Coordinates of C-alpha atoms and ligand atoms in Angstrom, one line a residue:
M265 CA 49.8 25.5 -99.1
T266 CA 46.9 27.6 -98.8
V267 CA 46.8 31.8 -100.2
H268 CA 47.3 34.7 -97.9
F269 CA 46.1 37.6 -99.4
P270 CA 46.8 40.3 -96.6
F271 CA 43.6 42.0 -97.2
Q272 CA 42.9 45.5 -95.7
N273 CA 39.9 46.9 -96.8
S274 CA 38.8 50.3 -96.8
Y275 CA 36.5 51.1 -99.5
S276 CA 34.1 48.3 -98.6
A277 CA 33.8 49.7 -95.2
L278 CA 32.1 53.0 -96.6
P279 CA 28.4 53.7 -96.5
D280 CA 26.5 50.5 -98.3
T281 CA 25.2 53.1 -100.8
F282 CA 28.7 53.0 -102.3
F283 CA 28.7 49.4 -103.9
A284 CA 26.6 45.7 -104.1
R285 CA 28.4 43.0 -101.8
V286 CA 28.3 40.6 -104.8
A287 CA 30.7 37.4 -105.0
P288 CA 32.4 36.4 -108.0
T289 CA 30.4 33.7 -110.4
P290 CA 32.1 30.1 -110.1
V291 CA 33.7 29.0 -113.6
A292 CA 34.1 25.9 -115.0
A293 CA 37.4 25.0 -116.1
P294 CA 40.0 28.0 -114.9
R295 CA 43.4 27.8 -116.4
L296 CA 46.4 30.0 -115.9
I297 CA 47.5 32.0 -118.8
K298 CA 50.1 34.2 -116.8
L299 CA 51.0 35.1 -113.7
N300 CA 53.1 38.5 -113.3
R301 CA 55.4 37.0 -110.3
P302 CA 57.4 40.4 -109.9
L303 CA 54.0 42.4 -109.0
A304 CA 53.0 39.4 -106.7
V305 CA 56.0 40.2 -104.9
Q306 CA 55.4 43.6 -105.0
L307 CA 52.0 43.1 -103.4
G308 CA 53.2 40.9 -100.4
L309 CA 51.6 37.8 -102.3
D310 CA 53.8 34.7 -102.5
P311 CA 53.8 33.8 -106.7
D312 CA 54.3 29.8 -106.0
V313 CA 51.0 29.7 -104.2
L314 CA 49.2 31.8 -106.5
E315 CA 50.3 29.1 -109.6
T316 CA 49.0 26.4 -107.6
A317 CA 45.5 24.9 -108.3
E318 CA 44.1 27.1 -105.3
G319 CA 45.6 30.0 -106.4
V320 CA 44.2 29.7 -109.9
E321 CA 41.1 29.1 -108.5
I322 CA 40.9 32.6 -106.8
L323 CA 42.2 34.4 -109.9
A324 CA 39.1 32.8 -111.9
G325 CA 36.5 33.9 -109.2
K326 CA 35.7 30.4 -108.2
T327 CA 37.3 30.9 -104.8
V328 CA 37.1 33.9 -102.9
P329 CA 40.3 34.0 -100.7
A330 CA 39.7 35.0 -96.7
G331 CA 39.8 38.2 -95.7
A332 CA 38.2 39.4 -98.9
D333 CA 34.7 41.6 -98.9
P334 CA 34.2 41.3 -102.7
I335 CA 31.9 44.4 -103.8
A336 CA 30.9 45.9 -107.3
M337 CA 31.3 49.5 -106.9
A338 CA 28.9 52.2 -108.1
Y339 CA 29.5 54.9 -110.4
A340 CA 28.0 56.9 -113.0
G341 CA 30.0 58.7 -116.2
H342 CA 29.3 60.5 -119.4
Q343 CA 30.3 58.3 -122.0
F344 CA 30.8 59.9 -125.2
G345 CA 29.1 62.9 -123.9
Q346 CA 26.3 61.2 -122.9
F347 CA 25.7 61.2 -119.0
V348 CA 24.5 57.9 -118.0
P349 CA 23.2 58.3 -113.6
Q350 CA 24.4 54.3 -113.2
L351 CA 27.2 52.5 -114.8
G352 CA 29.1 50.7 -112.0
D353 CA 31.1 47.7 -111.9
G354 CA 29.1 45.3 -114.0
R355 CA 32.0 42.7 -115.0
A356 CA 34.3 43.9 -112.3
I357 CA 34.4 42.7 -108.8
L358 CA 37.0 44.4 -106.2
L359 CA 38.3 41.5 -103.9
G360 CA 39.6 44.1 -101.8
E361 CA 43.0 45.8 -101.0
V362 CA 46.6 44.7 -99.8
I363 CA 49.2 47.5 -98.7
D364 CA 52.1 46.9 -100.8
R365 CA 56.1 46.9 -100.4
D366 CA 56.0 50.3 -100.4
G367 CA 53.2 51.1 -98.2
V368 CA 50.8 51.9 -100.9
R369 CA 47.2 50.7 -100.9
R370 CA 46.3 48.4 -103.9
D371 CA 43.2 47.2 -104.9
I372 CA 43.0 43.8 -106.1
Q373 CA 40.1 43.0 -108.6
L374 CA 38.9 40.2 -110.9
K375 CA 37.7 41.8 -114.3
G376 CA 35.1 39.3 -116.0
S377 CA 34.2 37.5 -113.2
G378 CA 30.6 37.0 -113.4
P379 CA 27.2 39.5 -113.2
T380 CA 26.7 42.2 -110.3
P381 CA 23.9 44.4 -109.9
F382 CA 25.0 46.6 -112.4
S383 CA 25.7 44.7 -115.3
R384 CA 22.6 45.9 -117.2
R385 CA 22.1 43.4 -120.2
G386 CA 25.9 42.6 -119.8
D387 CA 27.2 38.5 -119.0
G388 CA 29.9 39.9 -116.3
R389 CA 32.1 38.6 -118.5
A390 CA 35.3 39.3 -120.6
A391 CA 36.6 37.8 -123.8
L392 CA 40.3 36.5 -124.0
G393 CA 41.2 39.0 -126.6
P394 CA 40.3 42.1 -124.6
V395 CA 42.5 40.7 -121.7
L396 CA 45.5 39.7 -122.9
R397 CA 45.4 43.2 -124.1
E398 CA 44.8 44.8 -121.6
Y399 CA 47.6 42.8 -119.7
I400 CA 49.8 43.7 -122.8
V401 CA 49.3 47.5 -123.1
S402 CA 48.7 48.1 -119.2
E403 CA 52.4 46.3 -118.2
A404 CA 53.5 48.3 -121.2
M405 CA 52.7 51.4 -119.8
F406 CA 54.4 50.2 -116.5
A407 CA 57.5 49.4 -118.3
L408 CA 57.5 52.8 -120.2
G409 CA 56.9 54.9 -116.6
I410 CA 53.6 55.6 -117.2
P411 CA 51.0 56.1 -114.3
T412 CA 48.7 52.8 -114.6
T413 CA 46.9 50.0 -113.3
R414 CA 48.6 47.0 -113.5
S415 CA 47.6 43.3 -114.5
L416 CA 48.3 40.8 -111.9
A417 CA 47.2 37.5 -114.1
A418 CA 45.2 36.4 -117.1
V419 CA 43.2 33.0 -117.0
V420 CA 40.7 31.8 -119.1
T421 CA 37.7 30.5 -117.3
G422 CA 37.2 27.2 -119.6
E423 CA 33.6 29.0 -120.5
H424 CA 32.7 30.7 -123.9
V425 CA 31.3 34.0 -123.7
L426 CA 29.1 35.5 -126.7
R427 CA 30.1 38.3 -128.3
E428 CA 29.4 38.1 -132.4
T429 CA 30.7 34.8 -132.1
A430 CA 31.3 32.7 -129.3
L431 CA 35.1 33.3 -127.9
P432 CA 36.7 32.1 -124.7
G433 CA 36.1 33.4 -121.5
A434 CA 39.0 34.9 -119.4
V435 CA 39.4 36.7 -116.4
L436 CA 42.0 40.0 -115.6
T437 CA 43.4 40.6 -112.1
R438 CA 43.5 43.9 -112.1
V439 CA 45.6 45.9 -109.7
A440 CA 45.3 49.8 -109.3
S441 CA 46.1 52.2 -106.6
S442 CA 42.2 52.5 -106.6
H443 CA 39.4 52.4 -109.0
I444 CA 37.7 55.3 -107.9
R445 CA 36.4 57.5 -110.9
V446 CA 35.4 60.6 -112.0
G447 CA 32.0 58.9 -112.6
T448 CA 32.0 57.8 -108.8
F449 CA 31.8 61.3 -107.9
Q450 CA 29.1 61.6 -110.5
Y451 CA 27.2 58.7 -108.8
F452 CA 26.4 60.9 -105.9
A453 CA 26.1 64.6 -107.3
V454 CA 23.1 63.1 -109.5
R455 CA 21.7 62.1 -106.7
R456 CA 22.2 64.8 -104.5
D457 CA 24.4 63.2 -101.6
T458 CA 26.3 66.0 -100.5
D459 CA 26.9 63.6 -97.7
A460 CA 28.3 61.0 -99.8
I461 CA 30.2 63.3 -101.9
R462 CA 32.2 64.8 -98.9
R463 CA 33.0 61.1 -97.5
L464 CA 34.1 59.8 -101.1
A465 CA 36.5 63.0 -101.2
D466 CA 37.4 62.5 -97.8
H467 CA 38.7 59.0 -98.4
V468 CA 40.3 59.9 -101.7
I469 CA 42.1 62.3 -99.7
A470 CA 43.3 59.8 -97.1
R471 CA 44.5 57.4 -100.0
H472 CA 45.8 59.5 -102.7
Y473 CA 46.4 63.0 -101.4
P474 CA 47.2 62.3 -97.9
E475 CA 49.5 65.6 -97.2
L476 CA 45.9 67.5 -98.0
S477 CA 44.6 65.7 -94.7
G478 CA 43.4 68.3 -92.4
T479 CA 44.2 71.4 -94.4
E480 CA 42.5 74.0 -94.9
Q481 CA 40.4 74.2 -98.6
A482 CA 41.4 70.6 -98.8
Y483 CA 39.1 69.7 -101.4
H484 CA 39.7 72.6 -103.5
A485 CA 43.4 71.1 -103.2
L486 CA 41.5 67.9 -104.1
L487 CA 40.5 69.1 -107.3
A488 CA 43.9 70.9 -108.2
G489 CA 45.6 67.7 -107.5
V490 CA 43.5 65.7 -110.0
V491 CA 43.9 68.6 -112.3
A492 CA 47.6 68.2 -111.8
R493 CA 47.8 64.7 -112.3
Q494 CA 45.5 64.2 -115.4
A495 CA 47.1 66.8 -117.1
D496 CA 50.5 65.3 -116.3
L497 CA 49.2 62.1 -117.4
V498 CA 47.8 63.0 -120.5
A499 CA 51.2 64.8 -121.4
R500 CA 52.8 61.5 -121.3
W501 CA 50.2 59.6 -123.4
L502 CA 51.0 62.5 -126.2
L503 CA 54.6 62.0 -125.7
V504 CA 54.6 57.9 -126.3
G505 CA 51.7 58.4 -129.3
F506 CA 49.3 56.7 -126.9
I507 CA 45.6 56.9 -128.0
H508 CA 43.5 55.8 -124.9
G509 CA 40.1 55.5 -127.1
V510 CA 37.3 55.7 -124.3
M511 CA 38.4 58.9 -122.4
N512 CA 34.7 58.7 -120.9
T513 CA 34.4 60.2 -117.3
D514 CA 34.1 56.4 -115.6
N515 CA 37.3 55.5 -117.0
T516 CA 39.1 58.7 -115.7
S517 CA 40.8 57.8 -112.3
I518 CA 40.8 60.3 -109.6
S519 CA 44.3 58.9 -108.7
G520 CA 45.6 59.8 -112.2
E521 CA 46.6 56.4 -113.4
T522 CA 45.7 55.2 -116.8
I523 CA 42.6 53.0 -116.4
D524 CA 40.3 51.0 -118.7
Y525 CA 42.0 49.5 -121.6
G526 CA 39.5 48.9 -124.4
P527 CA 40.1 50.2 -128.0
C528 CA 43.4 51.9 -127.0
A529 CA 46.4 51.7 -129.3
F530 CA 49.6 53.4 -129.6
M531 CA 49.9 55.0 -133.0
D532 CA 52.1 53.9 -135.8
A533 CA 52.5 56.9 -138.5
Y534 CA 52.0 60.5 -136.7
D535 CA 49.0 61.5 -137.2
P536 CA 47.4 64.2 -134.6
A537 CA 43.8 63.7 -135.8
Q538 CA 43.8 59.4 -135.4
V539 CA 41.4 57.6 -133.6
F540 CA 41.3 54.0 -133.1
S541 CA 37.8 53.4 -131.4
S542 CA 35.3 51.9 -133.9
I543 CA 32.6 53.9 -132.2
D544 CA 34.3 57.3 -132.2
E545 CA 32.7 58.3 -135.2
M546 CA 33.3 62.5 -134.2
G547 CA 37.1 61.8 -133.6
R548 CA 36.0 63.0 -129.7
Y549 CA 38.9 60.8 -128.4
A550 CA 41.3 61.5 -131.3
Y551 CA 45.0 61.9 -130.0
A552 CA 45.2 65.4 -130.0
N553 CA 41.7 65.9 -128.9
Q554 CA 42.7 64.2 -125.0
P555 CA 44.1 66.9 -123.4
R556 CA 40.8 69.0 -124.0
I557 CA 38.4 65.5 -123.1
A558 CA 40.7 65.3 -120.1
L559 CA 39.4 69.0 -119.0
W560 CA 36.1 68.2 -120.0
N561 CA 35.9 65.3 -117.6
L562 CA 37.8 67.2 -114.7
T563 CA 35.3 69.8 -115.4
R564 CA 32.4 67.6 -114.9
L565 CA 34.4 66.3 -111.4
A566 CA 34.7 70.1 -110.3
E567 CA 30.6 70.3 -110.5
C568 CA 30.5 67.4 -108.2
L569 CA 32.8 68.8 -105.7
L570 CA 31.2 72.2 -105.8
P571 CA 28.9 71.8 -103.0
L572 CA 31.9 71.1 -100.6
F573 CA 33.5 74.3 -101.5
S574 CA 31.1 77.5 -100.8
N575 CA 27.4 77.6 -99.7
D576 CA 27.6 80.3 -102.3
Q577 CA 27.2 78.9 -105.7
E578 CA 28.5 81.6 -107.5
K579 CA 31.5 81.7 -105.7
A580 CA 31.9 78.0 -105.9
I581 CA 32.1 78.0 -109.4
E582 CA 34.7 81.0 -109.6
E583 CA 36.6 78.7 -107.6
A584 CA 36.3 75.9 -109.4
Q585 CA 37.3 77.9 -112.7
D586 CA 40.4 79.0 -111.1
I587 CA 41.4 75.5 -110.0
L588 CA 40.4 74.1 -113.9
G589 CA 42.1 77.6 -115.0
A590 CA 45.3 75.8 -114.1
F591 CA 45.5 72.6 -116.6
P592 CA 46.1 74.2 -119.8
D593 CA 49.8 75.6 -118.4
I594 CA 50.5 72.5 -116.5
F595 CA 49.6 70.4 -119.5
S596 CA 51.9 72.3 -121.8
Q597 CA 54.6 72.6 -119.5
A598 CA 54.6 68.9 -119.1
Y599 CA 54.4 68.3 -122.9
Q600 CA 57.0 71.1 -124.1
A601 CA 59.6 69.4 -121.6
G602 CA 58.9 66.2 -122.6
L603 CA 59.0 66.8 -126.3
R604 CA 62.5 69.0 -125.3
R605 CA 64.0 66.1 -124.5
K606 CA 62.8 63.7 -127.0
V607 CA 65.0 65.8 -129.5
G608 CA 67.6 66.0 -127.2
L609 CA 67.3 69.8 -125.4
F610 CA 68.8 69.8 -122.4
T611 CA 68.1 73.5 -122.0
E612 CA 65.2 75.9 -123.0
R613 CA 65.2 78.7 -125.6
D614 CA 63.6 80.8 -127.7
G615 CA 62.1 78.9 -130.6
D616 CA 62.7 75.5 -129.4
E617 CA 58.7 74.6 -129.2
A618 CA 58.7 76.0 -132.8
L619 CA 61.7 73.9 -134.0
I620 CA 59.9 70.9 -132.2
Q621 CA 56.4 72.1 -133.9
D622 CA 58.0 71.8 -137.4
L623 CA 59.3 68.4 -136.9
L624 CA 55.9 67.3 -136.0
D625 CA 54.7 68.5 -139.0
A626 CA 56.7 67.4 -141.0
M627 CA 56.2 64.1 -139.6
A628 CA 52.6 64.4 -140.0
K629 CA 52.7 65.0 -143.6
N630 CA 55.7 62.3 -144.1
Q631 CA 53.6 59.4 -142.1
A632 CA 56.7 59.2 -140.2
D633 CA 56.4 56.6 -137.6
F634 CA 56.4 58.2 -134.4
T635 CA 58.2 56.1 -132.1
L636 CA 61.0 55.2 -134.9
T637 CA 61.3 58.8 -136.0
F638 CA 62.4 59.7 -132.2
R639 CA 64.0 56.6 -131.1
R640 CA 66.7 57.3 -134.5
L641 CA 66.8 60.6 -133.7
G642 CA 68.6 59.5 -130.7
D643 CA 70.9 57.3 -132.6
A644 CA 71.6 60.1 -134.9
A645 CA 72.7 62.0 -131.6
G646 CA 75.0 60.0 -131.2
N647 CA 76.5 59.4 -134.8
E648 CA 75.8 61.6 -137.2
D649 CA 75.8 58.6 -139.8
R650 CA 72.8 57.4 -138.5
A651 CA 71.0 60.2 -139.9
S652 CA 69.9 58.1 -142.4
D653 CA 67.9 56.1 -140.4
V654 CA 66.1 59.1 -139.6
R655 CA 65.4 60.3 -143.0
A656 CA 64.0 56.6 -144.0
Q657 CA 61.2 57.3 -141.4
F658 CA 59.9 60.3 -144.1
M659 CA 58.0 59.7 -146.8
D660 CA 60.1 62.4 -148.4
P661 CA 63.3 62.1 -146.8
S662 CA 64.3 65.7 -147.6
A663 CA 61.5 67.0 -145.3
F664 CA 64.1 65.8 -142.7
D665 CA 67.5 67.2 -143.7
E666 CA 66.1 70.9 -143.7
W667 CA 65.0 70.4 -140.2
A668 CA 68.0 68.5 -138.8
K669 CA 70.4 71.1 -140.1
R670 CA 68.3 73.4 -137.6
W671 CA 68.7 70.8 -135.0
R672 CA 72.4 70.2 -135.6
E673 CA 72.8 74.1 -134.8
R674 CA 70.5 74.3 -131.7
T675 CA 71.9 71.1 -130.1
G676 CA 75.2 72.7 -130.7
L677 CA 74.7 75.1 -128.5
E678 CA 74.7 72.8 -125.4
P679 CA 78.1 71.5 -123.9
Q680 CA 76.7 67.9 -123.5
S681 CA 78.4 65.2 -125.6
A682 CA 77.0 63.1 -128.2
A683 CA 77.2 60.0 -126.3
E684 CA 75.3 61.8 -123.4
R685 CA 72.6 63.4 -125.6
Q686 CA 71.9 59.9 -127.5
A687 CA 71.8 58.2 -123.7
D688 CA 69.0 61.2 -122.6
M689 CA 67.0 60.8 -125.7
H690 CA 67.3 57.1 -125.4
A691 CA 65.5 57.1 -122.1
V692 CA 62.7 59.0 -122.8
N693 CA 61.9 57.5 -126.4
P694 CA 61.4 53.9 -126.6
A695 CA 62.5 51.3 -129.0
F696 CA 59.4 49.1 -128.4
I697 CA 55.9 50.1 -127.8
P698 CA 52.9 47.7 -128.2
R699 CA 52.3 47.7 -131.6
N700 CA 48.8 47.2 -132.3
H701 CA 49.4 44.4 -135.2
R702 CA 51.6 42.8 -133.0
V703 CA 49.3 42.5 -130.2
E704 CA 46.4 41.6 -132.7
A705 CA 48.6 38.9 -133.5
V706 CA 49.1 37.6 -130.3
I707 CA 45.6 37.5 -129.7
Q708 CA 44.8 35.5 -132.9
A709 CA 47.7 33.0 -131.7
A710 CA 45.9 32.6 -128.3
V711 CA 42.2 32.8 -129.2
N712 CA 42.6 30.7 -132.6
N713 CA 45.4 27.8 -131.4
D714 CA 45.7 28.3 -127.7
D715 CA 49.6 29.0 -128.6
Y716 CA 50.5 31.5 -125.9
A717 CA 54.3 31.9 -126.8
P718 CA 53.7 34.8 -129.1
F719 CA 52.1 36.6 -125.7
E720 CA 54.8 35.5 -123.8
E721 CA 57.4 37.0 -126.2
L722 CA 55.8 40.1 -126.8
V723 CA 55.3 40.6 -122.9
K724 CA 59.0 40.2 -122.2
V725 CA 60.0 42.2 -125.0
L726 CA 57.8 45.4 -123.8
A727 CA 59.4 44.8 -120.2
K728 CA 62.1 46.7 -121.6
P729 CA 61.1 49.2 -124.0
Y730 CA 63.8 51.6 -123.6
D731 CA 66.6 49.2 -124.4
D732 CA 67.8 48.2 -128.1
Q733 CA 67.4 44.6 -127.6
P734 CA 68.7 43.7 -131.0
E735 CA 67.5 40.0 -131.0
Y736 CA 64.2 41.5 -130.8
A737 CA 64.8 44.1 -133.5
A738 CA 61.6 43.2 -135.9
Y739 CA 59.2 43.7 -132.7
A740 CA 60.1 47.5 -133.4
D741 CA 59.0 47.6 -136.7
P742 CA 55.7 49.3 -137.6
P743 CA 53.2 47.3 -139.6
L744 CA 53.4 46.3 -143.3
P745 CA 50.2 48.2 -145.0
D746 CA 48.4 44.5 -144.9
Q747 CA 49.3 44.7 -141.4
R748 CA 48.0 47.8 -140.4
V749 CA 45.1 47.6 -137.6
L750 CA 42.8 50.8 -138.0
R751 CA 40.1 50.3 -135.7
T752 CA 40.0 48.1 -132.3
F753 CA 36.8 47.6 -130.3
C754 CA 35.4 48.0 -127.0
G755 CA 37.0 45.9 -124.5
T756 CA 33.8 44.1 -124.3
Ligands
LIG294 P1 33.8 50.0 -120.2 O1 33.4 50.3 -122.0 O2 34.6 48.8 -120.4 O3 34.6 50.8 -119.5 O4 32.4 49.9 -119.7 C1 31.5 50.7 -119.7 C2 30.4 49.9 -118.8 O5 29.6 48.6 -119.5 C3 30.7 49.8 -117.1 O6 29.5 49.8 -116.3 C4 30.8 48.3 -117.5 O7 30.8 47.6 -116.4 C5 29.9 47.9 -118.3 N1 30.1 46.4 -119.1 C6 31.2 46.4 -119.7 N2 31.0 45.1 -120.5 C7 29.8 44.6 -119.7 C8 29.5 42.9 -119.6 N3 30.3 42.1 -120.4 N4 28.4 42.5 -118.9 C9 28.1 43.4 -118.2 N5 28.7 45.1 -117.9 C10 29.2 45.5 -118.6
LIG295 MG1 35.3 51.6 -117.9

């Protein structure tokens, strides 16, 4: 049996300034750690064949499958506010695109597959820890219902990569509805290549916004579309306590998917100022700053699109500002609607926003666990006796009592039964998130003991985040003080 990838490549048919053709560098002794079988099926790939030695060699970059057209994509980007005119795939290679079972075009990319012309001083490789982190967190995001790139497979290479110490090397197979970023547009904008910007915009419209094809002011609508998807995405992040960690423009996807899980993490205790990245000293990418940064990144995209808007630059700028101006409202509507659902409100009334903000303020003041507070609140909505479980999340439990009284009065105005309210809340308030201390423990077991049982179990639990799964209740627990992970490191 040979592995058949039904490739239909479109990006590699764009002008050759868009990428560098480069094959993955073969590795010594690939071994499969994990194959995402349901995703393989979704992509039209045979999971049994992918698990054979030949399949694993492909997933490790040792063999290039028929029909692949391997390329490293060119892009630029603002990293922590600093513009870098050339970044590009320094350790990732796009094998090609397939049309999935729902008719959606998906990139299949190897990450950690060896050097490319964009590697600069990097080795083009990835260490096992970050590969497992990306696998776990991206698949958890998918299960939570949040747009994201996916993980098809993780393999170890049988080689070491040199970081602070020598670590086992690994390759992640990443699947995305595309890997086009704000930084891809910036790459051509800084080179004043308006033709390329137009080609790229047309490609993006055909691929991600086909309804705009051939319409008047399609490029304006494209910007508006990306603004809307990013605003919605960041609202969803906040609603589950997610901190991306490195919201650089090269890590901002045009399709509106979460991309590049480096030093990302889900918060335990609610703290709007929380950062995770060890290099984010200014708190630029702190939890509560994410909407502002998304808008900043979108403004960089708008700048790239100006030449497509109007020859009159002032007019073009005005139009761009109008479109960007929609962001705060789109974000805030999505965020507030999400919060209302989190606290079990079916309708919208004056005072709701303040009621919810008071809960968040009390949570922050009392170091209440973000995930558990909302999950237990759902339990309490179903059964008043469970209110003690919510109280227990607060350092000073009386801070919850005062709020709970107002909440009961407010929910009492709605006709839904306790059971209905609980079910609706449980459908949006996960019991299980990829807690950082769990992810760290999984990585330690894999890296130090070649033990992947903890990884398998964590992935399994996170696949059903909204189910109680009583046999795995411990996975819902926040870290003990000595288990707390305060910083995560960039995905290199
Ligand atoms: P990231 O922080 O993963 O978003 O990467 C930022 C840039 O650095 C991208 O252009 C990456 O391709 C590049 N990069 C990161 N790690 C490596 C590496 N080990 N080798 C080569 N390039 C890398
Ligand atoms: Mg990146």
